[in-house]
Amino acid sequence: MSALGTGMKTWHVSRKEDRAARNPAPALKTPIMNSRQPVCLLFLGLLGSVFPAGSDNNSTTTATPTQSYTDHGSTTSQVDFNTSSYNHSNFGNGWWNYNTTMGGTSTVTTYYRMLVAPPIPPALGEPVPPRRAAASMAKFSPPTTLAEFVYEPFFMPLSPLLFSEDLSKARREKLTAYRTARSSALEALRARLDSLQSATPEVRQSELAAFARTQTPALAELERTAEEMRENFVEGGWFEAGSNWNSTRQWRLGDNTRWESNIDEIKVVLGAAFFQEGLSPAQRRLLRELSMELYDSLQSPTEEISLSSPGPFFYFTPETARIRLPAEMPPELDQKIRSYQDEKAALKQELRTALYRQDRAFFEFKRTNALKALAEQQASRLARVEQLAEEIRAGLALLPNPAKPPSIPIPRELASRVNQYLNDKVAWQRAMIARREALRNEFPEDRVEFVRQRDSIAIQLVGNRRTKPETKSRRDAAVAELENFNAQQTKSYAALAREKEKIRGELLGVASSLASRSGGKSIELLLTEFGYAFAQQERWERYTDYETAVLQPGLSSEQRRLLFGAALERLELPIGSLF
């Protein structure tokens, strides 16, 4: 999406120039003058740039070296200036000529704030851009920690605070406690799902519904905590900075429609989902989905019905999730889907209209009150949409999923080995991610990350040098346990690598046999087909949580959102769209 810098106090490009340029390249940084800088120094710093080059004034700007270890989102410059040759003052009956020189040096610090828009979730089963392509060592790049919160309501307000390292101890502790509770709930839900893998669909649905009644109250409280954190990150607190995008932009929808486009509306809709007060959590999620639909309007009108396109996609629940519908469906199910789409579209249109109308409200409280009233009006209808989604989900469970890749045409024994290999690989990956998350939650001030060690991947824990002695002793014990864990995972990784090579060798034999019998396809072509089929199957394995969150009957809405957020994190979507 379009980029727009943000900050507590910003320098803005004029609206007309911004609309006329229509440059889609992201504005990576927006300068913010240091509010703590004395006014006189700011004035003197600006004075040095008033005089044109070639005059008696000399003005130079020398940037100091960037800070090592972290940039803290700021740039400090030394501004030197002098003025000379002020003369011709008349005292009494004569002229007195004199020259005077003023000069000095001031330090001007420019702070930068970065707002990062959440990545657009792919449709179920669709290719995911490689995350490595979005990785950057540039000075102004999104904080990688944001990847852990891609579906949270506080994603965007948190981004500038992480970028500028402006999280207070209280905020860090609350964020850590939230992540720990979320990880525990997710682990419990996944364990319950895994325990019911071999159960019949009816038993699985019944058992999951019983577990949902037990777990949902805690998840609802967790979502309330997330909303409180969003509000705090937006508005700030006692000695805590906020990051409210609405308070920094100097334009409003409808100011001058000659310079407007749907890009501007996308910004307002997505910005409202994270920053506008008065909306319910359900409305915020709906607005995130609406921004995706508006973004779809930027593509070619026939894009989704092209033969090379897997679309069009059906926007389902949890919000922003998309799936492909079967080509043939029972009339009753088809009618429910149409009713679901109509009601959801009506809710979105009401939200869109209200945001456009209220965006120009002079007083913020009037906009907030109008949206609160709309939230109360839409609450029962939003609940009805959730109920319709559950009925649709029950009908879709009886039909084949068009997004699921076909089985690979290889001998049954080899196919069984391939499936076992894929399951073992997923289990290895889950163990690595679970241990990393556990260590991050236990030691939030330390670095916990994956690192390559020889021919395997391990987890490293880099301790904070300011750690308290009691925490250091716990960390030393954790590091000792981590060494054993890494050693065991390295052995498993090596075993997986050996099994992979064996499977590749056997696939070559199968391809040779098929090529000699058919006479129509070469070994290389058959291996290419196998490789494509395996890539699809491995990609589908990454969507396990996504598929469960969207299509598994019996889960509560809170459980679906928990699982869907974890699915987006597991997909490792590139984070690089600046707002």
C-alpha positions as semicolon CSV with decimal commas, in nm:
position;residue;x (nm);y (nm);z (nm)
1;M;0,000;0,000;0,000
2;S;0,098;0,363;-0,024
3;A;0,353;0,499;0,213
4;L;0,296;0,790;0,441
5;G;0,534;0,892;0,717
6;T;0,404;0,969;1,059
7;G;0,513;1,127;1,383
8;M;0,419;1,338;1,678
9;K;0,535;1,649;1,492
10;T;0,612;1,614;1,124
11;W;0,715;1,797;0,812
12;H;0,459;1,715;0,543
13;V;0,466;1,736;0,168
14;S;0,185;1,961;0,050
15;R;-0,137;1,780;-0,039
16;K;-0,145;1,908;-0,395
17;E;0,209;1,797;-0,471
18;D;0,146;1,463;-0,305
19;R;-0,167;1,399;-0,511
20;A;-0,013;1,522;-0,834
21;A;0,302;1,312;-0,806
22;R;0,124;0,983;-0,735
23;N;0,456;0,816;-0,671
24;P;0,398;0,467;-0,534
25;A;0,751;0,440;-0,392
26;P;0,737;0,431;-0,010
27;A;0,838;0,739;0,182
28;L;1,068;0,560;0,419
29;K;1,113;0,841;0,665
30;T;0,937;1,150;0,786
31;P;1,149;1,394;0,988
32;I;1,033;1,507;1,325
33;M;1,205;1,799;1,487
34;N;1,320;1,726;1,837
35;S;1,057;1,887;2,059
36;R;1,314;1,913;2,338
37;Q;1,545;2,129;2,126
38;P;1,554;2,488;2,260
39;V;1,351;2,723;2,041
40;C;1,643;2,962;2,001
41;L;1,864;2,688;1,861
42;L;1,594;2,586;1,619
43;F;1,561;2,945;1,507
44;L;1,937;2,987;1,470
45;G;1,962;2,660;1,285
46;L;1,699;2,778;1,037
47;L;1,860;3,121;1,011
48;G;2,169;2,965;0,860
49;S;1,971;2,845;0,560
50;V;1,805;3,180;0,483
51;F;2,099;3,338;0,306
52;P;2,165;3,227;-0,051
53;A;2,487;3,059;-0,159
54;G;2,758;3,304;-0,266
55;S;2,660;3,572;-0,014
56;D;2,870;3,679;0,282
57;N;2,697;3,409;0,487
58;N;2,862;3,067;0,507
59;S;2,640;2,772;0,595
60;T;2,754;2,413;0,616
61;T;2,576;2,102;0,736
62;T;2,786;1,812;0,857
63;A;2,618;1,490;0,960
64;T;2,771;1,318;1,260
65;P;2,852;0,948;1,225
66;T;2,553;0,725;1,286
67;Q;2,538;0,567;1,627
68;S;2,670;0,217;1,650
69;Y;2,447;-0,067;1,767
70;T;2,121;0,119;1,700
71;D;2,009;0,427;1,514
72;H;1,712;0,500;1,739
73;G;1,537;0,653;1,439
74;S;1,719;0,987;1,446
75;T;1,982;1,192;1,265
76;T;2,185;1,466;1,430
77;S;2,342;1,748;1,225
78;Q;2,575;2,033;1,311
79;V;2,467;2,363;1,151
80;D;2,736;2,636;1,135
81;F;2,648;2,990;1,029
82;N;2,765;3,348;1,039
83;T;2,631;3,686;0,921
84;S;2,840;3,995;0,855
85;S;2,854;4,354;0,719
86;Y;2,570;4,526;0,900
87;N;2,656;4,904;0,871
88;H;2,536;5,265;0,819
89;S;2,381;5,356;1,152
90;N;2,306;5,727;1,202
91;F;2,395;5,871;1,543
92;G;2,344;6,247;1,591
93;N;2,456;6,457;1,295
94;G;2,683;6,206;1,122
95;W;2,711;5,856;0,983
96;W;2,903;5,593;1,169
97;N;3,011;5,295;0,962
98;Y;3,065;4,969;1,145
99;N;3,073;4,598;1,077
100;T;2,949;4,326;1,305
101;T;2,963;3,950;1,277
102;M;2,721;3,704;1,432
103;G;2,792;3,335;1,425
104;G;2,758;3,010;1,605
105;T;2,687;2,640;1,583
106;S;2,362;2,463;1,663
107;T;2,274;2,098;1,680
108;V;1,950;1,991;1,517
109;T;1,819;1,640;1,576
110;T;1,561;1,497;1,341
111;Y;1,355;1,204;1,469
112;Y;1,182;0,957;1,241
113;R;0,863;0,764;1,301
114;M;0,769;0,463;1,095
115;L;0,420;0,323;1,048
116;V;0,407;-0,023;0,896
117;A;0,090;-0,158;0,736
118;P;0,014;-0,528;0,800
119;P;0,094;-0,768;0,516
120;I;-0,199;-0,874;0,300
121;P;-0,284;-1,236;0,389
122;P;-0,279;-1,471;0,090
123;A;-0,577;-1,685;0,002
124;L;-0,576;-2,040;0,135
125;G;-0,308;-2,242;-0,044
126;E;-0,173;-1,959;-0,259
127;P;0,202;-1,896;-0,305
128;V;0,370;-1,678;-0,045
129;P;0,645;-1,432;-0,141
130;P;0,977;-1,539;0,012
131;R;1,045;-1,351;0,332
132;R;1,416;-1,325;0,253
133;A;1,331;-1,092;-0,037
134;A;1,186;-0,840;0,210
135;A;1,474;-0,864;0,458
136;S;1,676;-0,547;0,469
137;M;1,975;-0,408;0,652
138;A;1,877;-0,055;0,552
139;K;1,875;0,208;0,820
140;F;1,503;0,268;0,781
141;S;1,346;-0,078;0,767
142;P;1,052;-0,226;0,961
143;P;1,133;-0,394;1,294
144;T;1,143;-0,771;1,250
145;T;0,966;-0,821;1,585
146;L;0,645;-0,700;1,419
147;A;0,617;-1,038;1,244
148;E;0,493;-1,186;1,573
149;F;0,186;-0,959;1,578
150;V;0,063;-0,949;1,216
151;Y;-0,302;-1,013;1,308
152;E;-0,315;-0,813;1,630
153;P;-0,526;-0,495;1,655
154;F;-0,221;-0,305;1,781
155;F;0,010;-0,399;1,491
156;M;0,034;-0,053;1,329
157;P;0,042;0,161;1,648
158;L;0,318;-0,064;1,782
159;S;0,540;-0,030;1,474
160;P;0,675;0,326;1,533
161;L;0,733;0,252;1,901
162;L;0,942;-0,054;1,813
163;F;1,127;0,135;1,541
164;S;1,225;0,417;1,777
165;E;1,277;0,178;2,071
166;D;1,028;0,384;2,268
167;L;0,858;0,110;2,470
168;S;0,854;0,171;2,844
169;K;0,926;-0,110;3,087
170;A;0,556;-0,137;3,174
171;R;0,464;-0,167;2,807
172;R;0,732;-0,429;2,743
173;E;0,617;-0,634;3,039
174;K;0,254;-0,619;2,928
175;L;0,347;-0,714;2,572
176;T;0,552;-1,007;2,700
177;A;0,274;-1,124;2,932
178;Y;0,027;-1,104;2,644
179;R;0,252;-1,303;2,411
180;T;0,312;-1,566;2,681
181;A;-0,060;-1,610;2,746
182;R;-0,130;-1,625;2,374
183;S;0,138;-1,891;2,321
184;S;-0,001;-2,104;2,603
185;A;-0,355;-2,086;2,466
186;L;-0,232;-2,168;2,115
187;E;-0,033;-2,466;2,240
188;A;-0,336;-2,600;2,425
189;L;-0,559;-2,559;2,118
190;R;-0,310;-2,729;1,887
191;A;-0,268;-3,016;2,132
192;R;-0,644;-3,068;2,137
193;L;-0,663;-3,059;1,758
194;D;-0,377;-3,309;1,725
195;S;-0,540;-3,546;1,973
196;L;-0,853;-3,560;1,755
197;Q;-0,679;-3,621;1,421
198;S;-0,799;-3,981;1,394
199;A;-1,151;-3,912;1,524
200;T;-1,454;-3,911;1,295
201;P;-1,571;-3,567;1,175
202;E;-1,874;-3,582;1,404
203;V;-1,674;-3,672;1,714
204;R;-1,405;-3,420;1,628
205;Q;-1,660;-3,139;1,593
206;S;-1,835;-3,234;1,918
207;E;-1,513;-3,254;2,119
208;L;-1,384;-2,927;1,979
209;A;-1,711;-2,752;2,064
210;A;-1,681;-2,875;2,423
211;F;-1,322;-2,752;2,444
212;A;-1,427;-2,417;2,293
213;R;-1,673;-2,359;2,577
214;T;-1,386;-2,406;2,822
215;Q;-1,119;-2,201;2,646
216;T;-1,318;-1,915;2,492
217;P;-1,364;-1,699;2,808
218;A;-0,987;-1,676;2,852
219;L;-0,942;-1,593;2,484
220;A;-1,207;-1,321;2,506
221;E;-1,015;-1,166;2,796
222;L;-0,696;-1,191;2,590
223;E;-0,863;-1,000;2,306
224;R;-0,977;-0,730;2,549
225;T;-0,617;-0,695;2,663
226;A;-0,505;-0,656;2,301
227;E;-0,761;-0,378;2,250
228;E;-0,639;-0,200;2,566
229;M;-0,283;-0,220;2,435
230;R;-0,392;-0,079;2,099
231;E;-0,554;0,218;2,271
232;N;-0,246;0,278;2,485
233;F;-0,008;0,263;2,188
234;V;-0,228;0,511;1,999
235;E;-0,302;0,763;2,271
236;G;0,002;0,716;2,491
237;G;0,003;0,731;2,868
238;W;0,180;0,890;3,161
239;F;0,529;0,966;3,027
240;E;0,457;0,730;2,734
241;A;0,451;0,837;2,370
242;G;0,159;0,760;2,142
243;S;0,138;0,720;1,766
244;N;-0,195;0,843;1,633
245;W;-0,189;0,863;1,254
246;N;-0,518;1,053;1,244
247;S;-0,371;1,342;1,444
248;T;-0,070;1,386;1,212
249;R;-0,221;1,387;0,864
250;Q;-0,306;1,730;0,725
251;W;-0,573;1,624;0,476
252;R;-0,920;1,475;0,497
253;L;-1,139;1,286;0,256
254;G;-1,354;1,525;0,057
255;D;-1,124;1,826;0,101
256;N;-1,073;1,838;-0,273
257;T;-1,191;1,541;-0,477
258;R;-0,977;1,642;-0,776
259;W;-0,674;1,511;-0,590
260;E;-0,841;1,206;-0,436
261;S;-0,837;0,842;-0,539
262;N;-0,923;0,509;-0,383
263;I;-0,565;0,500;-0,249
264;D;-0,661;0,780;-0,012
265;E;-0,970;0,593;0,095
266;I;-0,766;0,277;0,153
267;K;-0,540;0,477;0,384
268;V;-0,833;0,613;0,583
269;V;-1,009;0,275;0,606
270;L;-0,695;0,091;0,716
271;G;-0,590;0,375;0,942
272;A;-0,931;0,375;1,109
273;A;-0,901;0,002;1,177
274;F;-0,602;0,073;1,402
275;F;-0,629;0,434;1,517
276;Q;-0,992;0,553;1,515
277;E;-1,173;0,544;1,847
278;G;-1,541;0,448;1,872
279;L;-1,522;0,130;1,663
280;S;-1,583;-0,219;1,797
281;P;-1,316;-0,491;1,756
282;A;-1,541;-0,667;1,502
283;Q;-1,567;-0,346;1,298
284;R;-1,189;-0,304;1,307
285;R;-1,141;-0,650;1,159
286;L;-1,408;-0,577;0,899
287;L;-1,227;-0,258;0,801
288;R;-0,903;-0,449;0,747
289;E;-1,093;-0,673;0,509
290;L;-1,256;-0,374;0,340
291;S;-0,913;-0,222;0,275
292;M;-0,814;-0,545;0,099
293;E;-1,127;-0,532;-0,118
294;L;-1,056;-0,170;-0,208
295;Y;-0,702;-0,271;-0,291
296;D;-0,842;-0,539;-0,524
297;S;-1,008;-0,259;-0,720
298;L;-0,665;-0,133;-0,825
299;Q;-0,601;-0,436;-1,044
300;S;-0,735;-0,507;-1,390
301;P;-1,115;-0,567;-1,397
302;T;-1,061;-0,912;-1,552
303;E;-0,767;-1,011;-1,333
304;E;-0,949;-1,268;-1,123
305;I;-1,133;-1,437;-1,410
306;S;-0,818;-1,491;-1,613
307;L;-0,748;-1,858;-1,690
308;S;-0,410;-1,822;-1,520
309;S;-0,569;-1,688;-1,200
310;P;-0,697;-1,915;-0,920
311;G;-0,956;-1,652;-0,816
312;P;-1,201;-1,510;-0,756
313;F;-1,171;-1,570;-0,384
314;F;-1,443;-1,577;-0,120
315;Y;-1,380;-1,347;0,179
316;F;-1,470;-1,561;0,479
317;T;-1,406;-1,564;0,854
318;P;-1,185;-1,493;1,040
319;E;-1,181;-1,159;0,863
320;T;-0,921;-1,116;0,585
321;A;-0,918;-1,494;0,525
322;R;-1,000;-1,594;0,167
323;I;-1,081;-1,932;0,014
324;R;-1,184;-2,081;-0,318
325;L;-1,537;-2,216;-0,333
326;P;-1,628;-2,544;-0,506
327;A;-1,761;-2,496;-0,859
328;E;-2,073;-2,698;-0,777
329;M;-2,260;-2,651;-0,449
330;P;-2,606;-2,748;-0,317
331;P;-2,863;-2,470;-0,373
332;E;-2,921;-2,426;0,000
333;L;-2,551;-2,371;0,069
334;D;-2,521;-2,138;-0,228
335;Q;-2,810;-1,928;-0,094
336;K;-2,650;-1,905;0,250
337;I;-2,326;-1,785;0,093
338;R;-2,512;-1,517;-0,100
339;S;-2,691;-1,402;0,214
340;Y;-2,360;-1,393;0,400
341;Q;-2,197;-1,186;0,126
342;D;-2,490;-0,945;0,101
343;E;-2,507;-0,879;0,475
344;K;-2,132;-0,841;0,507
345;A;-2,120;-0,606;0,208
346;A;-2,396;-0,392;0,360
347;L;-2,207;-0,364;0,688
348;K;-1,888;-0,265;0,507
349;Q;-2,068;-0,005;0,299
350;E;-2,222;0,154;0,609
351;L;-1,879;0,169;0,770
352;R;-1,723;0,313;0,456
353;T;-1,990;0,580;0,423
354;A;-1,965;0,679;0,789
355;L;-1,588;0,708;0,774
356;Y;-1,600;0,924;0,463
357;R;-1,868;1,151;0,609
358;Q;-1,707;1,180;0,953
359;D;-1,351;1,220;0,829
360;R;-1,406;1,595;0,792
361;A;-1,562;1,640;1,135
362;F;-1,390;1,934;1,307
363;F;-1,420;1,787;1,657
364;E;-1,280;1,441;1,718
365;F;-1,546;1,358;1,978
366;K;-1,821;1,403;1,720
367;R;-1,657;1,150;1,490
368;T;-1,606;0,911;1,779
369;N;-1,966;0,940;1,900
370;A;-2,105;0,883;1,550
371;L;-1,895;0,567;1,510
372;K;-1,994;0,443;1,856
373;A;-2,358;0,476;1,759
374;L;-2,294;0,281;1,439
375;A;-2,110;0,010;1,635
376;E;-2,417;-0,039;1,855
377;Q;-2,643;-0,059;1,550
378;Q;-2,425;-0,316;1,375
379;A;-2,348;-0,541;1,674
380;S;-2,642;-0,781;1,631
381;R;-2,594;-0,801;1,253
382;L;-2,226;-0,881;1,294
383;A;-2,322;-1,164;1,528
384;R;-2,566;-1,288;1,263
385;V;-2,286;-1,290;1,006
386;E;-2,077;-1,509;1,238
387;Q;-2,368;-1,751;1,274
388;L;-2,413;-1,768;0,898
389;A;-2,042;-1,838;0,859
390;E;-2,069;-2,136;1,093
391;E;-2,359;-2,277;0,890
392;I;-2,164;-2,229;0,567
393;R;-1,861;-2,397;0,723
394;A;-2,064;-2,704;0,808
395;G;-2,179;-2,728;0,446
396;L;-1,830;-2,678;0,300
397;A;-1,691;-2,955;0,522
398;L;-1,889;-3,207;0,314
399;L;-1,740;-3,089;-0,017
400;P;-1,389;-3,123;-0,165
401;N;-1,159;-2,827;-0,113
402;P;-1,055;-2,692;-0,456
403;A;-0,740;-2,535;-0,310
404;K;-0,600;-2,866;-0,186
405;P;-0,329;-3,001;-0,421
406;P;-0,390;-3,337;-0,594
407;S;-0,212;-3,651;-0,481
408;I;0,126;-3,728;-0,635
409;P;0,119;-4,013;-0,895
410;I;0,391;-4,230;-0,742
411;P;0,386;-4,586;-0,593
412;R;0,189;-4,616;-0,270
413;E;0,489;-4,720;-0,059
414;L;0,695;-4,424;-0,176
415;A;0,398;-4,190;-0,130
416;S;0,367;-4,314;0,228
417;R;0,735;-4,238;0,290
418;V;0,694;-3,893;0,139
419;N;0,398;-3,821;0,369
420;Q;0,593;-3,943;0,670
421;Y;0,888;-3,726;0,572
422;L;0,665;-3,420;0,541
423;N;0,505;-3,491;0,879
424;D;0,845;-3,534;1,045
425;K;0,967;-3,211;0,888
426;V;0,662;-3,022;1,019
427;A;0,714;-3,172;1,366
428;W;1,080;-3,063;1,362
429;Q;0,979;-2,711;1,260
430;R;0,709;-2,691;1,526
431;A;0,956;-2,797;1,795
432;M;1,199;-2,526;1,688
433;I;0,935;-2,254;1,680
434;A;0,786;-2,362;2,014
435;R;1,125;-2,356;2,187
436;R;1,211;-2,017;2,037
437;E;0,878;-1,870;2,153
438;A;0,917;-2,018;2,501
439;L;1,261;-1,862;2,538
440;R;1,141;-1,527;2,404
441;N;0,861;-1,523;2,658
442;E;1,091;-1,622;2,944
443;F;1,369;-1,379;2,851
444;P;1,201;-1,084;2,675
445;E;1,508;-0,861;2,708
446;D;1,737;-1,106;2,527
447;R;1,784;-1,198;2,162
448;V;1,642;-1,538;2,070
449;E;1,671;-1,632;1,703
450;F;1,748;-1,904;1,453
451;V;2,107;-1,931;1,335
452;R;2,289;-2,165;1,098
453;Q;2,544;-2,390;1,264
454;R;2,749;-2,599;1,022
455;D;2,496;-2,806;0,825
456;S;2,194;-2,747;1,048
457;I;1,978;-2,476;1,202
458;A;1,996;-2,403;1,574
459;I;1,855;-2,155;1,825
460;Q;2,082;-1,902;1,987
461;L;2,016;-1,694;2,296
462;V;2,218;-1,373;2,327
463;G;2,186;-1,230;2,675
464;N;2,133;-0,867;2,765
465;R;2,445;-0,738;2,941
466;R;2,230;-0,543;3,189
467;T;2,053;-0,856;3,311
468;K;1,999;-0,889;3,685
469;P;2,197;-1,166;3,863
470;E;1,890;-1,380;3,935
471;T;1,782;-1,361;3,571
472;K;2,137;-1,439;3,456
473;S;2,142;-1,761;3,658
474;R;1,812;-1,870;3,504
475;R;1,943;-1,782;3,160
476;D;2,262;-1,982;3,213
477;A;2,051;-2,286;3,297
478;A;1,834;-2,225;2,991
479;V;2,142;-2,199;2,769
480;A;2,267;-2,535;2,900
481;E;1,930;-2,694;2,821
482;L;1,930;-2,523;2,482
483;E;2,262;-2,686;2,394
484;N;2,110;-3,031;2,451
485;F;1,800;-2,933;2,254
486;N;2,008;-2,802;1,963
487;A;2,218;-3,119;1,961
488;Q;1,907;-3,337;1,941
489;Q;1,749;-3,120;1,673
490;T;2,072;-3,130;1,473
491;K;2,057;-3,511;1,470
492;S;1,694;-3,498;1,357
493;Y;1,782;-3,243;1,090
494;A;2,059;-3,468;0,958
495;A;1,821;-3,766;0,951
496;L;1,567;-3,562;0,756
497;A;1,836;-3,455;0,510
498;R;1,941;-3,819;0,454
499;E;1,582;-3,929;0,404
500;K;1,528;-3,648;0,158
501;E;1,822;-3,766;-0,054
502;K;1,694;-4,125;-0,047
503;I;1,350;-4,014;-0,162
504;R;1,503;-3,807;-0,440
505;G;1,699;-4,111;-0,556
506;E;1,392;-4,332;-0,559
507;L;1,193;-4,066;-0,742
508;L;1,462;-4,066;-1,009
509;G;1,414;-4,441;-1,044
510;V;1,036;-4,401;-1,072
511;A;1,079;-4,128;-1,335
512;S;1,319;-4,348;-1,535
513;S;1,074;-4,637;-1,529
514;L;0,779;-4,421;-1,632
515;A;0,979;-4,255;-1,910
516;S;1,089;-4,589;-2,056
517;R;0,733;-4,721;-2,055
518;S;0,549;-4,416;-2,179
519;G;0,796;-4,292;-2,436
520;G;0,629;-3,954;-2,432
521;K;0,792;-3,775;-2,138
522;S;1,157;-3,740;-2,056
523;I;1,303;-3,814;-1,715
524;E;1,374;-3,444;-1,667
525;L;1,011;-3,352;-1,742
526;L;0,879;-3,615;-1,502
527;L;1,114;-3,498;-1,227
528;T;0,999;-3,141;-1,290
529;E;0,637;-3,252;-1,249
530;F;0,724;-3,437;-0,929
531;G;0,909;-3,134;-0,799
532;Y;0,611;-2,909;-0,872
533;A;0,372;-3,151;-0,702
534;F;0,595;-3,176;-0,395
535;A;0,626;-2,796;-0,377
536;Q;0,248;-2,767;-0,377
537;Q;0,216;-3,031;-0,108
538;E;0,481;-2,872;0,114
539;R;0,319;-2,534;0,069
540;W;-0,014;-2,681;0,173
541;E;0,147;-2,810;0,492
542;R;0,229;-2,449;0,585
543;Y;-0,143;-2,368;0,562
544;T;-0,252;-2,628;0,818
545;D;-0,347;-2,373;1,083
546;Y;-0,505;-2,147;0,819
547;E;-0,725;-2,430;0,687
548;T;-0,828;-2,534;1,038
549;A;-0,912;-2,179;1,145
550;V;-1,130;-2,119;0,840
551;L;-1,295;-2,454;0,768
552;Q;-1,295;-2,673;1,082
553;P;-1,646;-2,686;1,240
554;G;-1,677;-2,670;1,617
555;L;-1,433;-2,391;1,702
556;S;-1,536;-2,060;1,857
557;S;-1,473;-1,730;1,679
558;E;-1,201;-1,644;1,933
559;Q;-1,024;-1,975;1,872
560;R;-1,039;-1,918;1,496
561;R;-0,878;-1,577;1,529
562;L;-0,606;-1,715;1,757
563;L;-0,527;-1,992;1,510
564;F;-0,549;-1,766;1,206
565;G;-0,304;-1,517;1,357
566;A;-0,062;-1,802;1,425
567;A;-0,109;-1,923;1,066
568;L;-0,013;-1,583;0,926
569;E;0,293;-1,574;1,148
570;R;0,391;-1,924;1,033
571;L;0,363;-1,819;0,669
572;E;0,637;-1,560;0,739
573;L;0,481;-1,294;0,519
574;P;0,716;-1,015;0,408
575;I;0,673;-0,704;0,620
576;G;0,778;-0,402;0,424
577;S;0,472;-0,196;0,333
578;L;0,513;0,145;0,492
579;F;0,204;0,351;0,561
